[in-house]
Amino acid sequence: RKEESYLGIKGGSPTTNHAHMDGGSFVYDAFGRSWAIDPDRAPYSELESAASGIGGDFWDMFQNSVRWQFPAIGNKWHNTITINDKEFNVKGKAEIIEIIDSKESKGAELNLGSLFGPEVSRATRRISIDSGDCLSVEDRVTAGQGKGPVLRWTFVTPAKVTVGRRDIELENEGTMVRLRTKANVRVSYKEFPSGNDSYRICGFEAKLRPGKETVFRTKISR
């Protein structure tokens, strides 16, 4: 219904049976439209055949499995963050550490730190629907002491995507929202390859400062 909004948030580990690398991901409906979606995967038979064709086993759940390179399975095809273009740590887990339930906001906060390698020492994500059906996502990521890593923030959507210098415009059947982020580092808005005609992947990239916490406050609103 047009006057209702919906938010679903995903925790868990990639090694759970049938799991994807989607810790920290979410789905979001508002203003009578779907905006953030969980992308459809190909049938298991096709994935098994494709994995076998490149010398892999789709049901291998280890870190270097080809499984994680397929669209809708790996973390780059979900509404989450990726560090240095790497797959999540398969032994990591996105843990829900707080439920947000107030008059102003409803959602949850997650600890994502164990999903990443030594490039990140701490990562939390707070996702909520706020007043006016606005979606808010706050990511706090502390980089390790080595070379500053590159963070990719992805948003999977059925909407038409127009990337601007200061925001991203999303248009779905005549309804429009904008995706904007504020951060204490420079961000570059982008559209990323999706490998599928039924959805687009957009968001931003940013270089993190070694040993420092970077805060990204992202909103999707009219």
PDB file of C-alpha atoms in Angstrom:
ATOM      1  CA  ARG A   1       0.000   0.000   0.000  1.00  0.00           C
ATOM      2  CA  LYS A   2       1.181   3.501  -0.864  1.00  0.00           C
ATOM      3  CA  GLU A   3       1.124   4.833   2.679  1.00  0.00           C
ATOM      4  CA  GLU A   4       3.194   1.961   4.122  1.00  0.00           C
ATOM      5  CA  SER A   5       6.957   1.365   4.235  1.00  0.00           C
ATOM      6  CA  TYR A   6       8.945  -1.800   4.822  1.00  0.00           C
ATOM      7  CA  LEU A   7      12.512  -2.536   5.923  1.00  0.00           C
ATOM      8  CA  GLY A   8      14.142  -5.965   6.207  1.00  0.00           C
ATOM      9  CA  ILE A   9      17.712  -6.361   7.533  1.00  0.00           C
ATOM     10  CA  LYS A  10      20.029  -9.350   7.040  1.00  0.00           C
ATOM     11  CA  GLY A  11      22.626 -10.665   9.496  1.00  0.00           C
ATOM     12  CA  GLY A  12      24.342 -14.059   9.609  1.00  0.00           C
ATOM     13  CA  SER A  13      27.364 -15.821   8.130  1.00  0.00           C
ATOM     14  CA  PRO A  14      28.245 -16.889   4.557  1.00  0.00           C
ATOM     15  CA  THR A  15      28.835 -20.461   5.751  1.00  0.00           C
ATOM     16  CA  THR A  16      25.237 -21.051   6.829  1.00  0.00           C
ATOM     17  CA  ASN A  17      23.486 -23.596   4.567  1.00  0.00           C
ATOM     18  CA  HIS A  18      22.503 -21.993   1.220  1.00  0.00           C
ATOM     19  CA  ALA A  19      23.814 -18.615   2.457  1.00  0.00           C
ATOM     20  CA  HIS A  20      25.041 -15.736   0.322  1.00  0.00           C
ATOM     21  CA  MET A  21      27.576 -13.040   1.216  1.00  0.00           C
ATOM     22  CA  ASP A  22      24.842 -10.607   2.246  1.00  0.00           C
ATOM     23  CA  GLY A  23      25.591  -9.698   5.865  1.00  0.00           C
ATOM     24  CA  GLY A  24      24.484  -6.143   6.568  1.00  0.00           C
ATOM     25  CA  SER A  25      22.212  -6.065   3.522  1.00  0.00           C
ATOM     26  CA  PHE A  26      18.610  -4.825   3.553  1.00  0.00           C
ATOM     27  CA  VAL A  27      15.442  -4.485   1.482  1.00  0.00           C
ATOM     28  CA  TYR A  28      13.388  -1.296   1.487  1.00  0.00           C
ATOM     29  CA  ASP A  29       9.919  -0.398   0.143  1.00  0.00           C
ATOM     30  CA  ALA A  30       8.339   3.056   0.462  1.00  0.00           C
ATOM     31  CA  PHE A  31       6.074   5.493  -1.410  1.00  0.00           C
ATOM     32  CA  GLY A  32       4.340   2.562  -3.130  1.00  0.00           C
ATOM     33  CA  ARG A  33       7.553   1.242  -4.760  1.00  0.00           C
ATOM     34  CA  SER A  34      10.456  -1.137  -4.086  1.00  0.00           C
ATOM     35  CA  TRP A  35      13.839   0.626  -3.862  1.00  0.00           C
ATOM     36  CA  ALA A  36      16.390  -1.738  -2.334  1.00  0.00           C
ATOM     37  CA  ILE A  37      15.984  -5.400  -3.306  1.00  0.00           C
ATOM     38  CA  ASP A  38      17.610  -8.778  -2.775  1.00  0.00           C
ATOM     39  CA  PRO A  39      18.623  -9.799  -6.328  1.00  0.00           C
ATOM     40  CA  ASP A  40      17.331 -13.044  -7.822  1.00  0.00           C
ATOM     41  CA  ARG A  41      19.937 -15.730  -8.407  1.00  0.00           C
ATOM     42  CA  ALA A  42      20.072 -18.144 -11.331  1.00  0.00           C
ATOM     43  CA  PRO A  43      18.662 -21.676 -10.798  1.00  0.00           C
ATOM     44  CA  TYR A  44      20.983 -24.011  -8.889  1.00  0.00           C
ATOM     45  CA  SER A  45      21.362 -26.269 -11.931  1.00  0.00           C
ATOM     46  CA  GLU A  46      22.746 -23.371 -13.984  1.00  0.00           C
ATOM     47  CA  LEU A  47      25.095 -22.266 -11.207  1.00  0.00           C
ATOM     48  CA  GLU A  48      26.385 -25.800 -10.676  1.00  0.00           C
ATOM     49  CA  SER A  49      27.052 -26.183 -14.413  1.00  0.00           C
ATOM     50  CA  ALA A  50      28.749 -22.773 -14.665  1.00  0.00           C
ATOM     51  CA  ALA A  51      30.984 -23.485 -11.663  1.00  0.00           C
ATOM     52  CA  SER A  52      31.931 -26.889 -13.043  1.00  0.00           C
ATOM     53  CA  GLY A  53      32.762 -25.275 -16.398  1.00  0.00           C
ATOM     54  CA  ILE A  54      35.471 -23.146 -14.799  1.00  0.00           C
ATOM     55  CA  GLY A  55      36.844 -25.993 -12.690  1.00  0.00           C
ATOM     56  CA  GLY A  56      35.006 -25.223  -9.481  1.00  0.00           C
ATOM     57  CA  ASP A  57      32.286 -26.609  -7.226  1.00  0.00           C
ATOM     58  CA  PHE A  58      29.327 -24.323  -6.549  1.00  0.00           C
ATOM     59  CA  TRP A  59      28.713 -26.070  -3.219  1.00  0.00           C
ATOM     60  CA  ASP A  60      32.261 -25.472  -2.001  1.00  0.00           C
ATOM     61  CA  MET A  61      31.759 -22.948   0.823  1.00  0.00           C
ATOM     62  CA  PHE A  62      35.453 -22.213   1.435  1.00  0.00           C
ATOM     63  CA  GLN A  63      37.054 -18.776   1.049  1.00  0.00           C
ATOM     64  CA  ASN A  64      38.427 -19.246  -2.473  1.00  0.00           C
ATOM     65  CA  SER A  65      35.332 -20.964  -3.900  1.00  0.00           C
ATOM     66  CA  VAL A  66      34.038 -19.796  -7.295  1.00  0.00           C
ATOM     67  CA  ARG A  67      30.606 -19.730  -5.622  1.00  0.00           C
ATOM     68  CA  TRP A  68      31.185 -16.181  -4.348  1.00  0.00           C
ATOM     69  CA  GLN A  69      31.960 -14.825  -7.826  1.00  0.00           C
ATOM     70  CA  PHE A  70      28.451 -15.355  -9.176  1.00  0.00           C
ATOM     71  CA  PRO A  71      25.896 -12.492  -9.369  1.00  0.00           C
ATOM     72  CA  ALA A  72      23.469 -12.392  -6.425  1.00  0.00           C
ATOM     73  CA  ILE A  73      25.773 -14.650  -4.345  1.00  0.00           C
ATOM     74  CA  GLY A  74      28.832 -12.508  -3.580  1.00  0.00           C
ATOM     75  CA  ASN A  75      28.793  -9.360  -1.443  1.00  0.00           C
ATOM     76  CA  LYS A  76      29.202  -6.976  -4.405  1.00  0.00           C
ATOM     77  CA  TRP A  77      25.644  -7.856  -5.503  1.00  0.00           C
ATOM     78  CA  HIS A  78      23.992  -6.927  -2.205  1.00  0.00           C
ATOM     79  CA  ASN A  79      23.075  -3.781  -0.260  1.00  0.00           C
ATOM     80  CA  THR A  80      26.178  -3.820   1.905  1.00  0.00           C
ATOM     81  CA  ILE A  81      29.803  -2.665   1.923  1.00  0.00           C
ATOM     82  CA  THR A  82      32.876  -4.229   0.296  1.00  0.00           C
ATOM     83  CA  ILE A  83      36.510  -3.517   1.161  1.00  0.00           C
ATOM     84  CA  ASN A  84      39.231  -3.502  -1.528  1.00  0.00           C
ATOM     85  CA  ASP A  85      36.954  -5.408  -3.911  1.00  0.00           C
ATOM     86  CA  LYS A  86      37.348  -8.561  -1.774  1.00  0.00           C
ATOM     87  CA  GLU A  87      34.816 -11.228  -0.852  1.00  0.00           C
ATOM     88  CA  PHE A  88      33.647 -11.367   2.770  1.00  0.00           C
ATOM     89  CA  ASN A  89      35.483 -13.587   5.243  1.00  0.00           C
ATOM     90  CA  VAL A  90      33.460 -16.820   5.078  1.00  0.00           C
ATOM     91  CA  LYS A  91      34.061 -17.402   8.805  1.00  0.00           C
ATOM     92  CA  GLY A  92      32.793 -13.932   9.682  1.00  0.00           C
ATOM     93  CA  LYS A  93      29.313 -13.051  10.860  1.00  0.00           C
ATOM     94  CA  ALA A  94      27.105  -9.975  10.735  1.00  0.00           C
ATOM     95  CA  GLU A  95      25.674  -9.761  14.242  1.00  0.00           C
ATOM     96  CA  ILE A  96      22.637  -7.711  15.210  1.00  0.00           C
ATOM     97  CA  ILE A  97      23.680  -5.839  18.352  1.00  0.00           C
ATOM     98  CA  GLU A  98      20.730  -3.475  18.843  1.00  0.00           C
ATOM     99  CA  ILE A  99      17.086  -3.255  17.816  1.00  0.00           C
ATOM    100  CA  ILE A 100      15.902   0.287  17.131  1.00  0.00           C
ATOM    101  CA  ASP A 101      12.250   0.784  18.063  1.00  0.00           C
ATOM    102  CA  SER A 102      11.150   4.317  18.845  1.00  0.00           C
ATOM    103  CA  LYS A 103       8.493   6.722  17.603  1.00  0.00           C
ATOM    104  CA  GLU A 104      11.049   8.337  15.297  1.00  0.00           C
ATOM    105  CA  SER A 105      12.977   5.304  13.993  1.00  0.00           C
ATOM    106  CA  LYS A 106      12.708   1.543  13.518  1.00  0.00           C
ATOM    107  CA  GLY A 107      15.550  -0.719  12.459  1.00  0.00           C
ATOM    108  CA  ALA A 108      18.700  -2.335  13.831  1.00  0.00           C
ATOM    109  CA  GLU A 109      22.441  -1.913  14.339  1.00  0.00           C
ATOM    110  CA  LEU A 110      24.898  -4.616  13.257  1.00  0.00           C
ATOM    111  CA  ASN A 111      28.544  -5.421  13.918  1.00  0.00           C
ATOM    112  CA  LEU A 112      30.124  -6.265  10.535  1.00  0.00           C
ATOM    113  CA  GLY A 113      33.776  -6.238  11.600  1.00  0.00           C
ATOM    114  CA  SER A 114      34.478  -9.983  11.324  1.00  0.00           C
ATOM    115  CA  LEU A 115      33.372 -10.021   7.654  1.00  0.00           C
ATOM    116  CA  PHE A 116      36.518  -8.123   6.645  1.00  0.00           C
ATOM    117  CA  GLY A 117      40.251  -8.759   6.706  1.00  0.00           C
ATOM    118  CA  PRO A 118      43.005  -6.793   8.467  1.00  0.00           C
ATOM    119  CA  GLU A 119      42.284  -3.721   6.306  1.00  0.00           C
ATOM    120  CA  VAL A 120      39.411  -2.979   8.725  1.00  0.00           C
ATOM    121  CA  SER A 121      39.637  -3.144  12.527  1.00  0.00           C
ATOM    122  CA  ARG A 122      36.016  -2.212  13.268  1.00  0.00           C
ATOM    123  CA  ALA A 123      32.786  -1.795  11.283  1.00  0.00           C
ATOM    124  CA  THR A 124      29.227  -1.166  12.435  1.00  0.00           C
ATOM    125  CA  ARG A 125      26.094  -0.419  10.438  1.00  0.00           C
ATOM    126  CA  ARG A 126      22.892   1.225  11.710  1.00  0.00           C
ATOM    127  CA  ILE A 127      19.861   0.948   9.406  1.00  0.00           C
ATOM    128  CA  SER A 128      16.461   2.491  10.095  1.00  0.00           C
ATOM    129  CA  ILE A 129      13.282   3.907   8.608  1.00  0.00           C
ATOM    130  CA  ASP A 130      12.856   7.396  10.034  1.00  0.00           C
ATOM    131  CA  SER A 131      10.036   9.920   9.955  1.00  0.00           C
ATOM    132  CA  GLY A 132       8.663  10.530   6.477  1.00  0.00           C
ATOM    133  CA  ASP A 133       9.595   6.966   5.441  1.00  0.00           C
ATOM    134  CA  CYS A 134      13.195   8.089   4.866  1.00  0.00           C
ATOM    135  CA  LEU A 135      15.780   5.291   4.956  1.00  0.00           C
ATOM    136  CA  SER A 136      18.913   6.076   6.972  1.00  0.00           C
ATOM    137  CA  VAL A 137      22.095   3.989   6.901  1.00  0.00           C
ATOM    138  CA  GLU A 138      25.011   4.957   9.133  1.00  0.00           C
ATOM    139  CA  ASP A 139      28.275   3.081   8.571  1.00  0.00           C
ATOM    140  CA  ARG A 140      31.201   3.546  10.960  1.00  0.00           C
ATOM    141  CA  VAL A 141      34.343   1.908   9.604  1.00  0.00           C
ATOM    142  CA  THR A 142      37.805   2.040  11.176  1.00  0.00           C
ATOM    143  CA  ALA A 143      40.662   1.184   8.829  1.00  0.00           C
ATOM    144  CA  GLY A 144      43.727  -0.794   9.906  1.00  0.00           C
ATOM    145  CA  GLN A 145      47.174   0.764  10.144  1.00  0.00           C
ATOM    146  CA  GLY A 146      48.334  -0.261   6.646  1.00  0.00           C
ATOM    147  CA  LYS A 147      47.549   1.430   3.360  1.00  0.00           C
ATOM    148  CA  GLY A 148      44.114   3.061   3.420  1.00  0.00           C
ATOM    149  CA  PRO A 149      41.577   0.638   1.862  1.00  0.00           C
ATOM    150  CA  VAL A 150      38.850   1.491  -0.646  1.00  0.00           C
ATOM    151  CA  LEU A 151      35.269   1.039   0.544  1.00  0.00           C
ATOM    152  CA  ARG A 152      32.476   0.282  -1.923  1.00  0.00           C
ATOM    153  CA  TRP A 153      28.889   0.995  -0.769  1.00  0.00           C
ATOM    154  CA  THR A 154      26.296  -0.758  -2.927  1.00  0.00           C
ATOM    155  CA  PHE A 155      22.548  -0.334  -3.420  1.00  0.00           C
ATOM    156  CA  VAL A 156      20.704  -2.892  -5.575  1.00  0.00           C
ATOM    157  CA  THR A 157      17.550  -1.442  -7.106  1.00  0.00           C
ATOM    158  CA  PRO A 158      14.925  -2.033  -9.806  1.00  0.00           C
ATOM    159  CA  ALA A 159      14.760   1.747 -10.323  1.00  0.00           C
ATOM    160  CA  LYS A 160      16.298   3.766 -13.136  1.00  0.00           C
ATOM    161  CA  VAL A 161      19.605   5.206 -11.924  1.00  0.00           C
ATOM    162  CA  THR A 162      21.007   8.654 -12.735  1.00  0.00           C
ATOM    163  CA  VAL A 163      24.378   9.363 -11.125  1.00  0.00           C
ATOM    164  CA  GLY A 164      25.125  12.971 -10.261  1.00  0.00           C
ATOM    165  CA  ARG A 165      28.079  14.691  -8.645  1.00  0.00           C
ATOM    166  CA  ARG A 166      26.331  15.157  -5.299  1.00  0.00           C
ATOM    167  CA  ASP A 167      23.707  12.404  -5.253  1.00  0.00           C
ATOM    168  CA  ILE A 168      22.027   9.591  -7.170  1.00  0.00           C
ATOM    169  CA  GLU A 169      18.513   9.971  -8.544  1.00  0.00           C
ATOM    170  CA  LEU A 170      16.318   6.849  -8.520  1.00  0.00           C
ATOM    171  CA  GLU A 171      13.096   6.747 -10.559  1.00  0.00           C
ATOM    172  CA  ASN A 172      10.636   3.869 -10.316  1.00  0.00           C
ATOM    173  CA  GLU A 173       7.408   4.036 -12.356  1.00  0.00           C
ATOM    174  CA  GLY A 174       7.147   7.805 -12.026  1.00  0.00           C
ATOM    175  CA  THR A 175       8.159   8.027  -8.369  1.00  0.00           C
ATOM    176  CA  MET A 176      11.556   9.545  -7.585  1.00  0.00           C
ATOM    177  CA  VAL A 177      13.866   9.422  -4.568  1.00  0.00           C
ATOM    178  CA  ARG A 178      17.462  10.512  -4.053  1.00  0.00           C
ATOM    179  CA  LEU A 179      20.390   8.714  -2.460  1.00  0.00           C
ATOM    180  CA  ARG A 180      22.814  11.045  -0.682  1.00  0.00           C
ATOM    181  CA  THR A 181      25.646  10.461   1.743  1.00  0.00           C
ATOM    182  CA  LYS A 182      27.632  12.682   4.093  1.00  0.00           C
ATOM    183  CA  ALA A 183      31.099  11.560   5.142  1.00  0.00           C
ATOM    184  CA  ASN A 184      34.351  12.882   6.578  1.00  0.00           C
ATOM    185  CA  VAL A 185      36.169  11.686   3.420  1.00  0.00           C
ATOM    186  CA  ARG A 186      35.531  12.303  -0.284  1.00  0.00           C
ATOM    187  CA  VAL A 187      33.005   9.955  -1.920  1.00  0.00           C
ATOM    188  CA  SER A 188      32.500   9.227  -5.630  1.00  0.00           C
ATOM    189  CA  TYR A 189      28.954   8.237  -6.682  1.00  0.00           C
ATOM    190  CA  LYS A 190      28.872   5.459  -9.261  1.00  0.00           C
ATOM    191  CA  GLU A 191      26.812   2.833 -11.049  1.00  0.00           C
ATOM    192  CA  PHE A 192      28.419  -0.614 -10.973  1.00  0.00           C
ATOM    193  CA  PRO A 193      27.911  -3.541 -13.401  1.00  0.00           C
ATOM    194  CA  SER A 194      25.038  -5.780 -12.283  1.00  0.00           C
ATOM    195  CA  GLY A 195      25.177  -8.562 -14.879  1.00  0.00           C
ATOM    196  CA  ASN A 196      21.370  -8.556 -14.942  1.00  0.00           C
ATOM    197  CA  ASP A 197      18.827  -6.472 -16.892  1.00  0.00           C
ATOM    198  CA  SER A 198      16.219  -6.578 -14.114  1.00  0.00           C
ATOM    199  CA  TYR A 199      18.157  -4.513 -11.567  1.00  0.00           C
ATOM    200  CA  ARG A 200      20.900  -1.908 -11.270  1.00  0.00           C
ATOM    201  CA  ILE A 201      23.676  -1.517  -8.691  1.00  0.00           C
ATOM    202  CA  CYS A 202      24.664   1.983  -7.626  1.00  0.00           C
ATOM    203  CA  GLY A 203      26.312   3.635  -4.644  1.00  0.00           C
ATOM    204  CA  PHE A 204      29.715   5.133  -3.998  1.00  0.00           C
ATOM    205  CA  GLU A 205      33.389   4.474  -3.354  1.00  0.00           C
ATOM    206  CA  ALA A 206      35.682   6.173  -0.853  1.00  0.00           C
ATOM    207  CA  LYS A 207      39.257   5.770   0.301  1.00  0.00           C
ATOM    208  CA  LEU A 208      39.557   5.300   4.066  1.00  0.00           C
ATOM    209  CA  ARG A 209      42.272   6.867   6.194  1.00  0.00           C
ATOM    210  CA  PRO A 210      44.671   4.414   7.897  1.00  0.00           C
ATOM    211  CA  GLY A 211      43.907   3.932  11.577  1.00  0.00           C
ATOM    212  CA  LYS A 212      40.977   6.370  11.482  1.00  0.00           C
ATOM    213  CA  GLU A 213      37.218   5.943  11.802  1.00  0.00           C
ATOM    214  CA  THR A 214      35.194   7.097   8.816  1.00  0.00           C
ATOM    215  CA  VAL A 215      31.478   7.758   9.234  1.00  0.00           C
ATOM    216  CA  PHE A 216      29.080   7.549   6.253  1.00  0.00           C
ATOM    217  CA  ARG A 217      25.553   8.842   6.834  1.00  0.00           C
ATOM    218  CA  THR A 218      23.443   7.855   3.846  1.00  0.00           C
ATOM    219  CA  LYS A 219      19.794   8.724   3.266  1.00  0.00           C
ATOM    220  CA  ILE A 220      17.288   7.622   0.636  1.00  0.00           C
ATOM    221  CA  SER A 221      14.386  10.059   0.602  1.00  0.00           C
ATOM    222  CA  ARG A 222      12.095  12.152  -1.600  1.00  0.00           C
TER     223      ARG A 222
END
